[in-house]
Coordinates of C-alpha atoms in Angstrom, one line a residue:
M1 CA 316.5 -38.0 -34.2
K2 CA 313.7 -37.3 -31.8
R3 CA 312.9 -41.1 -31.8
T4 CA 316.5 -41.9 -31.0
K5 CA 316.5 -39.4 -28.1
G6 CA 313.3 -40.8 -26.8
L7 CA 314.7 -44.4 -27.0
K8 CA 317.8 -43.4 -25.1
L9 CA 315.7 -41.7 -22.4
V10 CA 313.6 -44.9 -22.1
E11 CA 316.7 -47.0 -21.7
K12 CA 318.1 -44.6 -19.0
A13 CA 314.7 -44.6 -17.2
V14 CA 314.5 -48.4 -17.2
K15 CA 317.9 -48.4 -15.5
G16 CA 316.5 -46.1 -12.8
N17 CA 317.3 -42.6 -14.0
R18 CA 314.4 -40.5 -12.6
E19 CA 315.5 -37.4 -14.6
A20 CA 315.2 -39.4 -17.9
F21 CA 311.8 -40.7 -16.7
G22 CA 310.6 -37.1 -16.0
E23 CA 311.7 -36.0 -19.5
L24 CA 309.7 -38.9 -21.0
I25 CA 306.6 -37.9 -19.1
V26 CA 307.0 -34.3 -20.3
M27 CA 307.5 -35.5 -23.9
H28 CA 304.2 -37.6 -23.7
Q29 CA 302.1 -35.4 -21.4
E30 CA 300.0 -33.8 -24.1
Y31 CA 299.3 -37.1 -25.7
L32 CA 298.4 -38.7 -22.4
Y33 CA 296.2 -35.8 -21.3
R34 CA 294.3 -35.8 -24.6
L35 CA 293.6 -39.5 -24.4
A36 CA 292.6 -39.3 -20.7
Y37 CA 290.3 -36.4 -21.5
L38 CA 288.6 -38.4 -24.3
H39 CA 287.8 -41.0 -21.7
T40 CA 286.9 -38.9 -18.6
K41 CA 285.3 -35.9 -20.3
N42 CA 286.6 -33.8 -17.4
E43 CA 289.8 -31.8 -17.1
Q44 CA 290.5 -32.6 -13.5
D45 CA 289.8 -36.3 -13.9
A46 CA 292.1 -36.3 -17.0
L47 CA 294.9 -34.6 -15.1
D48 CA 294.4 -37.1 -12.2
A49 CA 294.6 -40.0 -14.6
V50 CA 297.8 -38.7 -16.1
Q51 CA 299.3 -38.3 -12.7
E52 CA 298.2 -41.7 -11.6
C53 CA 299.6 -43.1 -14.8
A54 CA 303.0 -41.4 -14.3
M55 CA 303.2 -42.8 -10.8
R56 CA 302.4 -46.3 -11.8
A57 CA 304.8 -46.1 -14.7
M58 CA 307.6 -44.8 -12.5
I59 CA 307.0 -47.7 -10.1
S60 CA 307.1 -50.3 -12.7
M61 CA 309.5 -48.8 -15.2
D62 CA 312.0 -51.5 -14.7
K63 CA 309.4 -54.0 -16.0
L64 CA 309.4 -52.5 -19.4
R65 CA 310.9 -55.2 -21.6
E66 CA 311.1 -53.4 -24.9
P67 CA 312.1 -49.7 -24.8
A68 CA 310.8 -49.1 -28.4
Y69 CA 307.3 -49.8 -27.1
F70 CA 307.3 -47.2 -24.3
K71 CA 304.4 -45.2 -25.8
T72 CA 302.3 -48.4 -26.1
W73 CA 303.2 -49.5 -22.6
I74 CA 302.4 -46.1 -21.0
T75 CA 299.1 -45.9 -23.0
R76 CA 298.1 -49.3 -21.5
I77 CA 298.9 -48.0 -18.0
L78 CA 296.9 -44.9 -18.6
L79 CA 293.8 -46.8 -19.9
N80 CA 294.0 -49.3 -17.0
S81 CA 294.2 -46.4 -14.5
I82 CA 291.1 -44.8 -16.1
Y83 CA 289.1 -48.0 -16.2
Q84 CA 289.9 -48.8 -12.6
E85 CA 288.9 -45.3 -11.5
Q86 CA 285.7 -45.5 -13.5
K87 CA 284.9 -48.9 -12.0
K88 CA 285.3 -47.4 -8.6
N89 CA 283.1 -44.5 -9.4
R90 CA 280.6 -46.6 -11.5
N91 CA 280.7 -44.1 -14.3
D92 CA 279.8 -45.7 -17.6
S93 CA 279.9 -42.5 -19.6
F94 CA 283.2 -42.4 -21.5
F95 CA 282.9 -39.6 -24.0
E96 CA 281.2 -36.2 -24.2
E97 CA 283.4 -33.7 -25.9
Y98 CA 286.0 -34.7 -28.5
S99 CA 286.6 -31.4 -30.1
E100 CA 290.0 -30.8 -28.6
A101 CA 291.4 -34.0 -30.0
A102 CA 289.3 -34.5 -33.1
P103 CA 290.4 -33.2 -36.5
E104 CA 288.3 -30.4 -37.8
L105 CA 285.8 -32.0 -40.3
P106 CA 283.5 -30.0 -42.6
V107 CA 280.4 -31.1 -40.7
S108 CA 277.9 -29.2 -38.6
I109 CA 277.9 -29.1 -34.8
E110 CA 274.7 -31.1 -34.8
E111 CA 276.3 -33.8 -36.9
K112 CA 279.3 -33.9 -34.6
T113 CA 277.0 -34.1 -31.6
D114 CA 275.1 -37.0 -33.1
L115 CA 278.3 -38.8 -33.9
Y116 CA 279.6 -38.3 -30.3
D117 CA 276.3 -39.5 -28.9
A118 CA 276.4 -42.6 -31.1
I119 CA 280.0 -43.3 -30.0
D120 CA 278.8 -43.0 -26.4
L121 CA 276.3 -45.8 -26.9
L122 CA 278.9 -48.3 -28.1
P123 CA 280.1 -51.1 -25.9
P124 CA 283.3 -50.1 -24.0
T125 CA 285.7 -52.1 -26.2
Y126 CA 284.2 -50.6 -29.3
K127 CA 284.5 -47.1 -27.9
T128 CA 288.1 -47.7 -27.0
V129 CA 289.2 -48.9 -30.4
V130 CA 287.3 -46.1 -32.1
V131 CA 288.9 -43.4 -29.9
L132 CA 292.4 -44.9 -30.2
Q133 CA 292.1 -45.3 -33.9
Y134 CA 290.3 -42.1 -35.0
F135 CA 290.9 -39.6 -32.2
A136 CA 294.4 -40.6 -30.9
D137 CA 295.6 -41.7 -34.4
I138 CA 297.1 -45.0 -33.1
K139 CA 297.8 -47.8 -35.5
I140 CA 295.9 -51.0 -35.3
K141 CA 298.9 -53.1 -34.2
D142 CA 299.6 -50.6 -31.4
I143 CA 295.9 -50.7 -30.3
A144 CA 296.2 -54.5 -30.2
Q145 CA 299.2 -54.2 -27.9
I146 CA 297.6 -51.6 -25.7
M147 CA 294.4 -53.7 -25.3
N148 CA 296.4 -56.9 -25.2
I149 CA 294.3 -58.5 -27.9
P150 CA 295.1 -59.8 -31.4
T151 CA 295.1 -57.3 -34.3
G152 CA 292.3 -59.3 -35.9
S153 CA 290.1 -58.5 -32.9
V154 CA 290.9 -54.8 -33.2
K155 CA 289.9 -54.9 -36.8
G156 CA 286.7 -56.8 -36.0
Y157 CA 285.8 -54.3 -33.2
L158 CA 286.4 -51.4 -35.5
F159 CA 284.3 -53.0 -38.3
R160 CA 281.4 -53.7 -35.8
A161 CA 281.7 -50.3 -34.2
K162 CA 281.5 -48.6 -37.6
E163 CA 278.5 -50.7 -38.6
A164 CA 276.8 -49.9 -35.3
L165 CA 277.5 -46.2 -35.7
R166 CA 276.3 -46.2 -39.3
S167 CA 273.1 -47.9 -38.2
Q168 CA 272.5 -45.5 -35.3
L169 CA 273.2 -42.4 -37.4
E170 CA 271.0 -43.6 -40.3
E171 CA 268.1 -44.1 -37.8
R172 CA 268.1 -40.5 -36.5
P173 CA 267.7 -37.2 -38.4
V174 CA 270.6 -34.8 -38.3
G175 CA 270.7 -32.7 -35.1
S176 CA 268.5 -35.1 -33.1
A177 CA 271.1 -35.5 -30.3
R178 CA 269.6 -36.1 -26.9
A179 CA 269.4 -33.1 -24.7
R180 CA 272.2 -32.6 -22.2

């Protein structure tokens, strides 16, 4: 029922209903914020990214071709907003603190820190697929749409990212995270 309501809101928003668009943003604001925070590592930057995303989405809402893919569409807008802002600021560092979005694992803080530091060393495309898959819990086919790449590429990036993480984590003893 919630999905049907969301789909109807999207259809209304595509036709120019600003109230429906506002409801959609409210429905997705926590998801958008968490994803933005994973990339910016800063509360204010994450809030700014969500606001920028909402503005861009509102302006181009009539360009959404398939209402069922609203979440994928708005995720792509959010990521593009973040990447453009990071390019502008020349800030390569994508991740610092994942604890708000990450599921609780039976591992020590040192192990988590090592994992987050290892993720931070991955190339940007690998970081993105890892965060979307494991921290935002987005399906591979949806990641492919968000990143505008084939699903096989997403699978390949995930495989190579996991191999790189495994290699990095095997090379260092537990708790050897770099000083902050």
